[in-house]
Tab-separated table of C-alpha atoms and ligand atoms in Angstrom:
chain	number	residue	atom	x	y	z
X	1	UNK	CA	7.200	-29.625	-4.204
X	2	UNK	CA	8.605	-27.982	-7.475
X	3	UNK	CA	6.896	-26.203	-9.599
X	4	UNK	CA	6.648	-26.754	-13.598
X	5	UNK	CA	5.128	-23.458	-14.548
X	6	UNK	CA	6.962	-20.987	-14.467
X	7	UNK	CA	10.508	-21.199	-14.683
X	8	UNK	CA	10.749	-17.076	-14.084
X	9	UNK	CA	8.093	-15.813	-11.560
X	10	UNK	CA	6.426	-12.665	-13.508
X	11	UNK	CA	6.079	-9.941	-11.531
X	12	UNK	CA	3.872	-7.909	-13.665
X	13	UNK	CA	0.253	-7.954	-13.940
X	14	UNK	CA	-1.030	-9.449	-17.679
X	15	UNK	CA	-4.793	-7.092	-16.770
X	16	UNK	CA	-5.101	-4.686	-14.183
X	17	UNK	CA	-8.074	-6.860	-12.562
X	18	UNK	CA	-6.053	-9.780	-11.909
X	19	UNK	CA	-3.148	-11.783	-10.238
X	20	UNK	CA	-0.872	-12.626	-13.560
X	21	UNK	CA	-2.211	-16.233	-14.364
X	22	UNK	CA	1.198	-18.043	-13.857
X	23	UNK	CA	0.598	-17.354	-10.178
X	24	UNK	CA	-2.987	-18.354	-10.614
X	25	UNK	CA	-1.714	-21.706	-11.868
X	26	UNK	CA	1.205	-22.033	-8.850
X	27	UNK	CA	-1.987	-21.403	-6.954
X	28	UNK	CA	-3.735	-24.443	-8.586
X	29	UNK	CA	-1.050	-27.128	-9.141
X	30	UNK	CA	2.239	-26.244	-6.944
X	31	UNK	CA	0.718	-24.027	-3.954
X	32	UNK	CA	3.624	-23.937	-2.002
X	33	UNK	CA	6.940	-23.854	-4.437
X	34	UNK	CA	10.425	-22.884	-5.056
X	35	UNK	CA	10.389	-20.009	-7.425
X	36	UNK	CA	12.880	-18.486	-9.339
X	37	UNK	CA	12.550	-13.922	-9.093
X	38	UNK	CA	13.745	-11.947	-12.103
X	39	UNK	CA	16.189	-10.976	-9.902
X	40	UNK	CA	17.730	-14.276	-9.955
X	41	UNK	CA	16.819	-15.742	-6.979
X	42	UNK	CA	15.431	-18.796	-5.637
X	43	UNK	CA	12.521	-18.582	-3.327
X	44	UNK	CA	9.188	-20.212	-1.666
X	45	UNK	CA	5.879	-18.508	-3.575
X	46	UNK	CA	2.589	-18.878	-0.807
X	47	UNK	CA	-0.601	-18.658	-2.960
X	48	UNK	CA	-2.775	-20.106	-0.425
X	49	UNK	CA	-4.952	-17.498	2.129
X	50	UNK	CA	-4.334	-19.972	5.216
X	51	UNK	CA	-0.629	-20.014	4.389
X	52	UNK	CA	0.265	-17.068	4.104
X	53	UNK	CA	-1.737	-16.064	7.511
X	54	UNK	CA	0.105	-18.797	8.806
X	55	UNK	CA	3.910	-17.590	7.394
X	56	UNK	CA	2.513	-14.142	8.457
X	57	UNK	CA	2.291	-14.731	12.008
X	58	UNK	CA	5.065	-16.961	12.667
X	59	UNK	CA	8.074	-15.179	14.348
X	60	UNK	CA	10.437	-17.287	12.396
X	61	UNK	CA	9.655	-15.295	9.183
X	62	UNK	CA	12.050	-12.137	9.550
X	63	UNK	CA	11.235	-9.006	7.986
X	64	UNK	CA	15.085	-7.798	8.352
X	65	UNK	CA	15.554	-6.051	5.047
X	66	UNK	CA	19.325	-6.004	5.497
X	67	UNK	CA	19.107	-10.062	5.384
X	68	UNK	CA	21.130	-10.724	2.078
X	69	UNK	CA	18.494	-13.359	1.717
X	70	UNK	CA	16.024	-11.360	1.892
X	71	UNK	CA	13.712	-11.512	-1.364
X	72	UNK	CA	14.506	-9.751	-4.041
X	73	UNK	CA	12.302	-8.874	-6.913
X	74	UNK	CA	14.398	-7.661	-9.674
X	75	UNK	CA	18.403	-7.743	-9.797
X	76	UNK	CA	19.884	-4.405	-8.036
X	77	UNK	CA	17.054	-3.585	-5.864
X	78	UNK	CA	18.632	-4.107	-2.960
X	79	UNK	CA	19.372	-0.614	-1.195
X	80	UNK	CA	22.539	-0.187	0.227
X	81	UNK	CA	21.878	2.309	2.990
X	82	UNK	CA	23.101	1.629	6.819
X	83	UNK	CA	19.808	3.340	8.930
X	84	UNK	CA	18.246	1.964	11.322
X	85	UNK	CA	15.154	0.294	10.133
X	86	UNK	CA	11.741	1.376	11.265
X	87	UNK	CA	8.140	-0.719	11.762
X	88	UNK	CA	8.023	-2.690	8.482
X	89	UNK	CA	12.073	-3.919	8.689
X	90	UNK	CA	12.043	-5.046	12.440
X	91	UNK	CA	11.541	-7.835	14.131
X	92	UNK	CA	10.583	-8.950	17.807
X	93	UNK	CA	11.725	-8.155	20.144
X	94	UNK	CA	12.096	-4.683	19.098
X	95	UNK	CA	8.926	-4.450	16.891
X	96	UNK	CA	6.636	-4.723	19.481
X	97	UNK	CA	7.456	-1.777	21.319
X	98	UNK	CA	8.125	0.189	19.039
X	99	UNK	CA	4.610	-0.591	16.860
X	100	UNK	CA	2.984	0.462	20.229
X	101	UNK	CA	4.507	4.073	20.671
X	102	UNK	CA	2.989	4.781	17.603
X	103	UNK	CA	0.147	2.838	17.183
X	104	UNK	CA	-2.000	5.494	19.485
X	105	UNK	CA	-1.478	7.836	16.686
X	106	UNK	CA	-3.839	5.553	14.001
X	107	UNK	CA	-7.078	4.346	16.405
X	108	UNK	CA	-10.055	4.700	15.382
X	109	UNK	CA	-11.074	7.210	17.434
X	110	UNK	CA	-8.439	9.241	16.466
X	111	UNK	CA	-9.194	8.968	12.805
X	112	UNK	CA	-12.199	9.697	13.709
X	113	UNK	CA	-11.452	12.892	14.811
X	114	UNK	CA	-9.441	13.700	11.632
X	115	UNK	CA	-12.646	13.028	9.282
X	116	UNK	CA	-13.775	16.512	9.672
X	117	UNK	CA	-10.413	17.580	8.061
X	118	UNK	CA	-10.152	14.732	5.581
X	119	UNK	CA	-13.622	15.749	3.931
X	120	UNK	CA	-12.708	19.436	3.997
X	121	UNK	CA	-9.429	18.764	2.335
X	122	UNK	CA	-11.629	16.718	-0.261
X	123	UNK	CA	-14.106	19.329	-0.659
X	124	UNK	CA	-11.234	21.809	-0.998
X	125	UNK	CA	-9.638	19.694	-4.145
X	126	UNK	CA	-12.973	19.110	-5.851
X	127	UNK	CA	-13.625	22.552	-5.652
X	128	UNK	CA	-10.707	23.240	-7.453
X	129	UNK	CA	-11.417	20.329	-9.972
X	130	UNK	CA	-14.925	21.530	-10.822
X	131	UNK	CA	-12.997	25.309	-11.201
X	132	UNK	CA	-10.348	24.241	-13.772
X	133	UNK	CA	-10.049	23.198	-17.095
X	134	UNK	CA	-11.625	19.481	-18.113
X	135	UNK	CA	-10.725	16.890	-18.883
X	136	UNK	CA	-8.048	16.939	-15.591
X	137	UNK	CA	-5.754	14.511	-14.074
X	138	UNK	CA	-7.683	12.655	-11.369
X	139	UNK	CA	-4.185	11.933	-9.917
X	140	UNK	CA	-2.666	14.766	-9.505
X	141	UNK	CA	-6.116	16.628	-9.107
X	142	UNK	CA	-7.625	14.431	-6.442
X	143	UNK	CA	-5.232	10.842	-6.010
X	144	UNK	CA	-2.176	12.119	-4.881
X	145	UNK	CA	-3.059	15.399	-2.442
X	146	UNK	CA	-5.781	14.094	-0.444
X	147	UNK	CA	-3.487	11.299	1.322
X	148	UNK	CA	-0.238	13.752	1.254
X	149	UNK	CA	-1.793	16.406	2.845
X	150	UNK	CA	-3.351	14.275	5.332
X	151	UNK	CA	-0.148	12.165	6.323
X	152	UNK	CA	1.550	15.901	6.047
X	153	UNK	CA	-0.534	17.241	8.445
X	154	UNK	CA	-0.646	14.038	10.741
X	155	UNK	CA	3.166	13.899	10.587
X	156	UNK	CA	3.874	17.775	10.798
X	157	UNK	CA	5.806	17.461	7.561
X	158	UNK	CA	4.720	21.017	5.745
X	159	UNK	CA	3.110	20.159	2.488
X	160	UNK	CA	4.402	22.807	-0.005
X	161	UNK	CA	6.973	20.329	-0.276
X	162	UNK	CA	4.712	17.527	-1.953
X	163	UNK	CA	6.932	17.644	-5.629
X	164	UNK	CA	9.965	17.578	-3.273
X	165	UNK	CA	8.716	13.741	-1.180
X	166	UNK	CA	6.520	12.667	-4.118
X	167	UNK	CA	9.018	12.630	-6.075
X	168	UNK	CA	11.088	10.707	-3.784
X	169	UNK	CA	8.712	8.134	-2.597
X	170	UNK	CA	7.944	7.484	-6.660
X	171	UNK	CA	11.303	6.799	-6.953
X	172	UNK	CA	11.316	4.277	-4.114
X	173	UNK	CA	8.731	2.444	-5.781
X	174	UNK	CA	9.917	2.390	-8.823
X	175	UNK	CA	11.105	-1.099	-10.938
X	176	UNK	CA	12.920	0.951	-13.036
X	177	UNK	CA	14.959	3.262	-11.207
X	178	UNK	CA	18.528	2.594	-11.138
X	179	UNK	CA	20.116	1.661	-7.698
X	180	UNK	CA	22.078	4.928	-7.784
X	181	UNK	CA	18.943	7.134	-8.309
X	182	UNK	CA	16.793	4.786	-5.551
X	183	UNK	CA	19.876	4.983	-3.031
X	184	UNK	CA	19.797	9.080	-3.855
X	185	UNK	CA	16.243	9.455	-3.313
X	186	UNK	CA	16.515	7.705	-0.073
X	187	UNK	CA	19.260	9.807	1.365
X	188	UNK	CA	17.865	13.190	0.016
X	189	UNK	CA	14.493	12.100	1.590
X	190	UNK	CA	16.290	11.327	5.294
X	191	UNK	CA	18.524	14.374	4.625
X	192	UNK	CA	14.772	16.904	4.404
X	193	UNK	CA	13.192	14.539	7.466
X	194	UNK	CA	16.385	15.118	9.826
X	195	UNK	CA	16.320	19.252	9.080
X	196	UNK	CA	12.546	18.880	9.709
X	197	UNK	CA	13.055	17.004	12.850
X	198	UNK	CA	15.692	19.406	14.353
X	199	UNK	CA	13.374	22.341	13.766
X	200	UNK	CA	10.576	20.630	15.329
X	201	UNK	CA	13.003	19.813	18.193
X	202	UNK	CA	13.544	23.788	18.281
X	203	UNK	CA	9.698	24.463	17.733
X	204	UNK	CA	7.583	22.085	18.514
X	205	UNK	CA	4.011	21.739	17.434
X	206	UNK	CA	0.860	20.109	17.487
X	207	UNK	CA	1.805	16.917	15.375
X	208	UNK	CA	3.075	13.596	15.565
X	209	UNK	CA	6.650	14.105	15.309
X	210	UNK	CA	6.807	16.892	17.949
X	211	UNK	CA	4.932	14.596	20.231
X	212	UNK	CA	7.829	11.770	19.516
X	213	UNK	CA	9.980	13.894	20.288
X	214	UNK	CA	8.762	15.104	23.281
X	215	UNK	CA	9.260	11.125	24.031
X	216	UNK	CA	12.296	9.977	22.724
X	217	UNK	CA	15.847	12.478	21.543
X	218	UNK	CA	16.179	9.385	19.357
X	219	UNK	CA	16.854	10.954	15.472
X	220	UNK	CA	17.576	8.688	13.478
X	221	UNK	CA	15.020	6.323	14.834
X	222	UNK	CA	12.287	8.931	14.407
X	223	UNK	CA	13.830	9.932	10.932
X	224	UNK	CA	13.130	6.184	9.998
X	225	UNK	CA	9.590	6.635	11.208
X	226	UNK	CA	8.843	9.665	9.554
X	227	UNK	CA	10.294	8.186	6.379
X	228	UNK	CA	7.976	4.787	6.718
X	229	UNK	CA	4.647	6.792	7.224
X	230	UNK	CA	5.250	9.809	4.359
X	231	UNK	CA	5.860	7.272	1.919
X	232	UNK	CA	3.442	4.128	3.021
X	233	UNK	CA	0.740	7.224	3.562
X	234	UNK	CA	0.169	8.891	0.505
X	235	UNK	CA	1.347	6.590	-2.495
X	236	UNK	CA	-0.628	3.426	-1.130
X	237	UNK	CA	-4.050	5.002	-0.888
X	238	UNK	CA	-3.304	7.424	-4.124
X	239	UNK	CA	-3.130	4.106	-5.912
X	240	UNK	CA	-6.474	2.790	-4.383
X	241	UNK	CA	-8.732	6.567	-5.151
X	242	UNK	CA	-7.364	5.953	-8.719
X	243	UNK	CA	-8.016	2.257	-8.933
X	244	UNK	CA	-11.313	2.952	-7.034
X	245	UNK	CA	-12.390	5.743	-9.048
X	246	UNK	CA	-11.787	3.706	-12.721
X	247	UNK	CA	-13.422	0.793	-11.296
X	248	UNK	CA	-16.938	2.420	-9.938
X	249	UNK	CA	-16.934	5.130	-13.120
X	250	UNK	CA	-17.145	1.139	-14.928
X	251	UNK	CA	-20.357	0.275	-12.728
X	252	UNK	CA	-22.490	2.952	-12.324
X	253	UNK	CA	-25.112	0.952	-10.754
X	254	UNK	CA	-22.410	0.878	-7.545
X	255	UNK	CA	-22.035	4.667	-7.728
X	256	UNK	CA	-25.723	5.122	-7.686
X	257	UNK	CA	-26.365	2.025	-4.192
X	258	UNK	CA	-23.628	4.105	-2.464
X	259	UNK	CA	-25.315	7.064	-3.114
X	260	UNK	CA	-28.735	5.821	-2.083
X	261	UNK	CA	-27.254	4.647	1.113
X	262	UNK	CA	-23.711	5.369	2.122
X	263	UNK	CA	-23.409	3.050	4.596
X	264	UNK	CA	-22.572	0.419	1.329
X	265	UNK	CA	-19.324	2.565	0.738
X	266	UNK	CA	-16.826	1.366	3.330
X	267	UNK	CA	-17.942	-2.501	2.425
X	268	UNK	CA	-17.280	-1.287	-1.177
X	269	UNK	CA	-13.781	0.028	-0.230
X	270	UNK	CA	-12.997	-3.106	1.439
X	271	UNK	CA	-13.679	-5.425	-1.887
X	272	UNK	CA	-11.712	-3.087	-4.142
X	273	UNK	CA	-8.468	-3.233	-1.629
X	274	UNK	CA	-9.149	-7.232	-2.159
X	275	UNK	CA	-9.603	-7.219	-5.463
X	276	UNK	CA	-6.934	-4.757	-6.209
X	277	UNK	CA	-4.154	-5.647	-3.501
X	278	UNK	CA	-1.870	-3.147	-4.552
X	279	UNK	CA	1.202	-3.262	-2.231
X	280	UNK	CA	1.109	-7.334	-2.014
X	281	UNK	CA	5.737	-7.501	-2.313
X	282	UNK	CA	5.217	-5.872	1.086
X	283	UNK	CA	4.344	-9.224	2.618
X	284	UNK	CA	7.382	-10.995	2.096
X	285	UNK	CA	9.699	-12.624	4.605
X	286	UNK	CA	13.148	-14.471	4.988
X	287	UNK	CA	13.037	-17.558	7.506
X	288	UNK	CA	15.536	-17.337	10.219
X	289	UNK	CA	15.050	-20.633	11.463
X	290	UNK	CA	14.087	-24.109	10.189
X	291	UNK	CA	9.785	-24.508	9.973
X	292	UNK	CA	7.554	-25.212	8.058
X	293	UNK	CA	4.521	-23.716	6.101
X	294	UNK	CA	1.217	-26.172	5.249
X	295	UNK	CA	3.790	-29.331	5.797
X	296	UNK	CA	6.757	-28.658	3.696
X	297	UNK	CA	10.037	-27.722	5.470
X	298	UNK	CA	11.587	-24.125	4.994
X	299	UNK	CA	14.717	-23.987	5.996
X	300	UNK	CA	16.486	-21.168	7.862
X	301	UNK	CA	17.969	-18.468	5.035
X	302	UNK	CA	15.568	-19.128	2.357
X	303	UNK	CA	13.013	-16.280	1.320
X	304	UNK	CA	9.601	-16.579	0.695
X	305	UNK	CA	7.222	-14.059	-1.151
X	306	UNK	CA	3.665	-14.027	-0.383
X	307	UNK	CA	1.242	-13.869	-3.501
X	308	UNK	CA	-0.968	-12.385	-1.314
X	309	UNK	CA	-3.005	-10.800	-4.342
X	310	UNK	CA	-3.683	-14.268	-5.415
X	311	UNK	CA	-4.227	-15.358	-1.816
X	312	UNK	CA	-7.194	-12.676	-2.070
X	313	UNK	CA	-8.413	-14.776	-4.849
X	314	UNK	CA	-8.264	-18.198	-3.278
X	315	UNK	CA	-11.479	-20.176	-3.886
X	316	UNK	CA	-11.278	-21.419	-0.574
X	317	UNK	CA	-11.546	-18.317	1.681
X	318	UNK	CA	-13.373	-16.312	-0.741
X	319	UNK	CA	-16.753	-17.507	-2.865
X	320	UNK	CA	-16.798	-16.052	-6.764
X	321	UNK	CA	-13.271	-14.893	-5.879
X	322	UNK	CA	-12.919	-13.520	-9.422
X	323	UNK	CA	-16.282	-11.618	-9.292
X	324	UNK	CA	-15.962	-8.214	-7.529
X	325	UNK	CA	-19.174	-8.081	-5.106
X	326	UNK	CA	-18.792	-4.886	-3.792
X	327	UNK	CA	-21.450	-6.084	-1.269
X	328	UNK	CA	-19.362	-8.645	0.051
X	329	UNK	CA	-17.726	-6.953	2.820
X	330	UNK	CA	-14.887	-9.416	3.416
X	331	UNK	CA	-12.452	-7.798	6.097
X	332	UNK	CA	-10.224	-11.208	6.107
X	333	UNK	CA	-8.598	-10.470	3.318
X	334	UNK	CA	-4.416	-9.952	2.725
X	335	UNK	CA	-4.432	-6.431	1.592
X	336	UNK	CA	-3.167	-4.373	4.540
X	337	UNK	CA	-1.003	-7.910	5.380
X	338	UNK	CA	-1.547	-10.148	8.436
X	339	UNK	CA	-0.065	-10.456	11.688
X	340	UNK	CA	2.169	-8.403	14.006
X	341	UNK	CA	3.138	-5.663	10.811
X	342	UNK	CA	-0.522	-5.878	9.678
X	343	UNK	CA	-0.839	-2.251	8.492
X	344	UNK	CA	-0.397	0.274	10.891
X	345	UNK	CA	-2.495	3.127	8.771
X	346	UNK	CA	-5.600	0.842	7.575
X	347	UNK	CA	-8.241	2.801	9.233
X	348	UNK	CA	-6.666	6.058	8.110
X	349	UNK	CA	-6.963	4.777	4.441
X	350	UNK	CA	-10.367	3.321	4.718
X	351	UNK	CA	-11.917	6.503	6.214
X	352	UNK	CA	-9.833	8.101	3.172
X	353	UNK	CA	-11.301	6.306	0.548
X	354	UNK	CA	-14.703	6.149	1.896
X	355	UNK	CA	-14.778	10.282	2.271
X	356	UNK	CA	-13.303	10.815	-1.832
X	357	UNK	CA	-15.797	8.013	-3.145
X	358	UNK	CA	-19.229	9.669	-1.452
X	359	UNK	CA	-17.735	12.855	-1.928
X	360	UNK	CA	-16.707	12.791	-5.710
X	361	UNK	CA	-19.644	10.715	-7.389
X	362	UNK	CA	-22.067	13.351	-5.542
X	363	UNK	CA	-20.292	16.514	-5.977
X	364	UNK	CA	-19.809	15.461	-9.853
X	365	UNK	CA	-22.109	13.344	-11.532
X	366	UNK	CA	-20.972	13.624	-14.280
X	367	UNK	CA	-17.612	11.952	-13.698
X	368	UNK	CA	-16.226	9.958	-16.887
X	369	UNK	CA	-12.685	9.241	-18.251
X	370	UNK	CA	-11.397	11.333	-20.517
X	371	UNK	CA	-9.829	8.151	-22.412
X	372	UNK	CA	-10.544	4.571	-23.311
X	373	UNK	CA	-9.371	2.660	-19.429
X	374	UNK	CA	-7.817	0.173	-21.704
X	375	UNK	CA	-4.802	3.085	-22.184
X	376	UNK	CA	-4.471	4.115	-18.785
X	377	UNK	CA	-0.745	3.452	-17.979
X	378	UNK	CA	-0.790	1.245	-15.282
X	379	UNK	CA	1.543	0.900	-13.122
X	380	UNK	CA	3.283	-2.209	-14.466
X	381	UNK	CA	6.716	-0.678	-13.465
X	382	UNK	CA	6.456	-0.169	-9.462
X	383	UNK	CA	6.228	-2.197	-6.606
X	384	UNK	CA	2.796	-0.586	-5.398
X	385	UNK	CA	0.090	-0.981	-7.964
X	386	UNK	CA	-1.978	1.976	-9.384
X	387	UNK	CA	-2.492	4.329	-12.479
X	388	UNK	CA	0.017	7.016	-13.002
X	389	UNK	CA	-2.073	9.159	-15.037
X	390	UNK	CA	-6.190	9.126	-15.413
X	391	UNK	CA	-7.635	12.206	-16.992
X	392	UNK	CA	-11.273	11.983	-16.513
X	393	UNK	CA	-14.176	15.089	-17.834
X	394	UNK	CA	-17.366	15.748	-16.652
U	401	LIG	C1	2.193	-2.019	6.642
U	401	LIG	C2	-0.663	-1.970	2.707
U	401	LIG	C3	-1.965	2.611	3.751
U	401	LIG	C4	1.475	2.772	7.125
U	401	LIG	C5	1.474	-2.410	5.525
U	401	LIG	C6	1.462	-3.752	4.997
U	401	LIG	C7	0.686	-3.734	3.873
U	401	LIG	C8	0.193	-2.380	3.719
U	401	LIG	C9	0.396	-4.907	2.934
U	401	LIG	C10	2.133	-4.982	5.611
U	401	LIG	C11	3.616	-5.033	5.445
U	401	LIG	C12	4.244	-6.279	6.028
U	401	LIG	O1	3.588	-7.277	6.305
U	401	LIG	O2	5.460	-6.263	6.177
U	401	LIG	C13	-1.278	-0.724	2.674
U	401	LIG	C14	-2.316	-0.345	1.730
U	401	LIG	C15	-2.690	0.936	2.036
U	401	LIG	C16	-1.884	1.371	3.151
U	401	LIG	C17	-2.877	-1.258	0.641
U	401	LIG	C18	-3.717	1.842	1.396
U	401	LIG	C19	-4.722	1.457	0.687
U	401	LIG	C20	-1.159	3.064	4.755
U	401	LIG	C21	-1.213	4.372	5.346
U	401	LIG	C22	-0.204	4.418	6.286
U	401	LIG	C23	0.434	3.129	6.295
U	401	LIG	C24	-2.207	5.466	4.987
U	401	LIG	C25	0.213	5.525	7.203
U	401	LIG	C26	-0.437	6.448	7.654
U	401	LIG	C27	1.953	1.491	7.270
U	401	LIG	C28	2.975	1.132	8.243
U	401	LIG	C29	3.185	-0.251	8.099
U	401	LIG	C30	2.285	-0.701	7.043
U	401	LIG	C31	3.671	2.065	9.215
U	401	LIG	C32	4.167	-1.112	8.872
U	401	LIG	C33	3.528	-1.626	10.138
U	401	LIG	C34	4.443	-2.526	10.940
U	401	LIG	O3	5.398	-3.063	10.384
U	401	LIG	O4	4.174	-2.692	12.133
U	401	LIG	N1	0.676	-1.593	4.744
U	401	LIG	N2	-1.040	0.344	3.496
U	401	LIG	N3	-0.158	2.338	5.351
U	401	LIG	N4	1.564	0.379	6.581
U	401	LIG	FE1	0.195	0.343	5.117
């Protein structure tokens, strides 16, 4: 099936509420089609739900980064670095395994014990808001510190360094760094994790990368996971308070039913990571082997990108797709992904955003941007979609 619309898949959002409509159409008239990326490459686009569950859990569908055929989004993205991949790069057989020395770290019961901390780290930075000069910076005020000091804390990782891996994982994200500055970050990033690693070897402590260690002598594999989890930890869920945040301070007939009864938040949360599915590029694959997806043939070296935020829009899985219910509750939804890489730190965000959004609308009622949302600078410009700046008064 070939598309006629579009020649060049956009990779932008046209409004911050929805999948850019050339997708939307794919979605309609060419579901499954060869698309061309800005980058110059020719790929499958999945817009349908079911499809991209099924290329999702279909060991065929490689998540090898290093695979030249790997998609690409935008020309000289590509990073040219020779460590071992961790998690989100690997495929079985090795995945497996590995996924399960960790994945004792994120239960639920073990988040569960971290909420304590999580609302007192909240608490601490709303203090500080409600202390300092209005309007503020919900980002760097509230956003961005919650989830780095958490995943700081989680991984051992000491967070005075925040400006240091912020800075860093920004850069990562970013469609507009150059390769050299992207390749830089990553090095400079590994460089910090492997000093941090070899003290921990010499001290250890009560954290997750002393207890790998006590496991596994294994650097460079742990510097790999350490790398993974400080960057997919903080900027993901920093994206989602923000987003979150703009989005209830729009309805506050929400603010006030979560109020009433909090037991409407995490529901809530779960909508908004639907409606917004922020980190959607994460999804995509490069078949290693001849299959096929909804009965059209993919052959072995071609890459495939999941639309997965129109996928959270398709009229078959979801009813009103379009309308945000925040009542609806729908867990089967593509935001964290599907399948064996499903996200490994869901229930870690959830709790996260479900703590800041009781915690902020009661501690300040008053909450309102500071500016028209129609000039917050969204983050048209990196692969993980959010607001880099939202000053907000009260
Ligand atoms: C995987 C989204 C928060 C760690 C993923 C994937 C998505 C995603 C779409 C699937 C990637 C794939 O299929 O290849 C999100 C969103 C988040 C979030 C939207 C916040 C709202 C977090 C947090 C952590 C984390 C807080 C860490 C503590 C990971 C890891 C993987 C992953 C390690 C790879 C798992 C594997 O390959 O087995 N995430 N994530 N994420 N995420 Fe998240």
């Amino acid at each position: 099936m070939t598309a006629r619309l579009p020649d060049t898949l956009p990779i932008t959002r046209g409004c911050p509420y929805a999948p850019p409509d050339e997708h939307r159409r794919l979605q309609q008239e060419a579901p499954i089609s060869r698309v061309t990326l800005p980058s110059g490459m020719t790929v499958w686009a999945l817009t349908r739900h079911e499809d991209i569950r099924t290329m999702l859990t279909d060991p065929r569908f490689s998540s090898d980064r290093r695979n030249p055929n790997f998609p690409l989004l935008l020309e000289g993205q590509r990073l040219n670095t020779d460590f071992v991949p961790s998690l989100i790069g690997m495929d079985p057989p090795e995945h497996g395994p590995a996924r399960r020395e960790v994945v004792g770290e994120f239960t639920v019961k073990r988040m569960a014990a971290l909420r304590p901390r999580i609302q007192e780290i909240v608490d601490e930075h709303i203090d500080a808001m409600l202390a300092g000069p209005r309007p503020t910076d919900l980002v760097k005020a509230l956003s961005l510190p919650v989830p780095s000091l958490v995943i700081c804390e989680l991984l051992g990782v000491p967070y005075d360094d925040h400006d240091f891996f912020q800075a860093r994982s920004s850069l990562l994200l970013s469609r507009t760094a150059s390769p050299e500055e992207r390749k830089r970050a990553v090095d400079e990033l590994r460089e910090y994790l492997g000093e941090l690693i070899l003290a921990k070897e010499r001290v250890p402590a009560d954290d997750l990368l002393s207890r790998r260690l006590a496991k596994s002598d294994d650097h460079e594999e742990l510097k790999s996971l350490a790398f993974l989890l400080l960057v997919a930890g903080h900027e993901t869920t920093a994206n989602m308070i923000s987003l979150g945040t703009m989005t209830f301070l729009e309805r506050p007939e929400d603010i006030r039913t979560i109020h009433e009864d909090p037991s409407r938040t995490l529901p809530a949360v779960e909508e908004l990571l639907r409606y917004f599915t922020i980190a959607e590029i994460a999804t995509s694959r490069v078949a290693v082997d001849d299959t096929e997806i909804g009965g059209v043939p993919i052959r072995a070296g071609e890459g495939v990108v999941a639309l997965s935020n129109t996928a959270n829009r398709d009229p078959e899985t979801f009813d009103r797709p379009d309308e945000l219910d925040l009542e609806r509750g729908a867990r089967n939804h593509l935001a964290f992904g599907f399948g064996a890489h499903q996200c490994l730190g869901q229930n870690l965000a959830r709790m996260e955003l479900q703590i800041v959004f009781d915690t902020l609308f009661r501690r300040i009622p008053g909450l309102r941007p500071a500016v028209p949302l129609d000039t917050l600078p969204f983050k048209d410009d990196a692969n993980v979609y959010g607001i880099h700046e939202f000053p907000v008064t009260w």
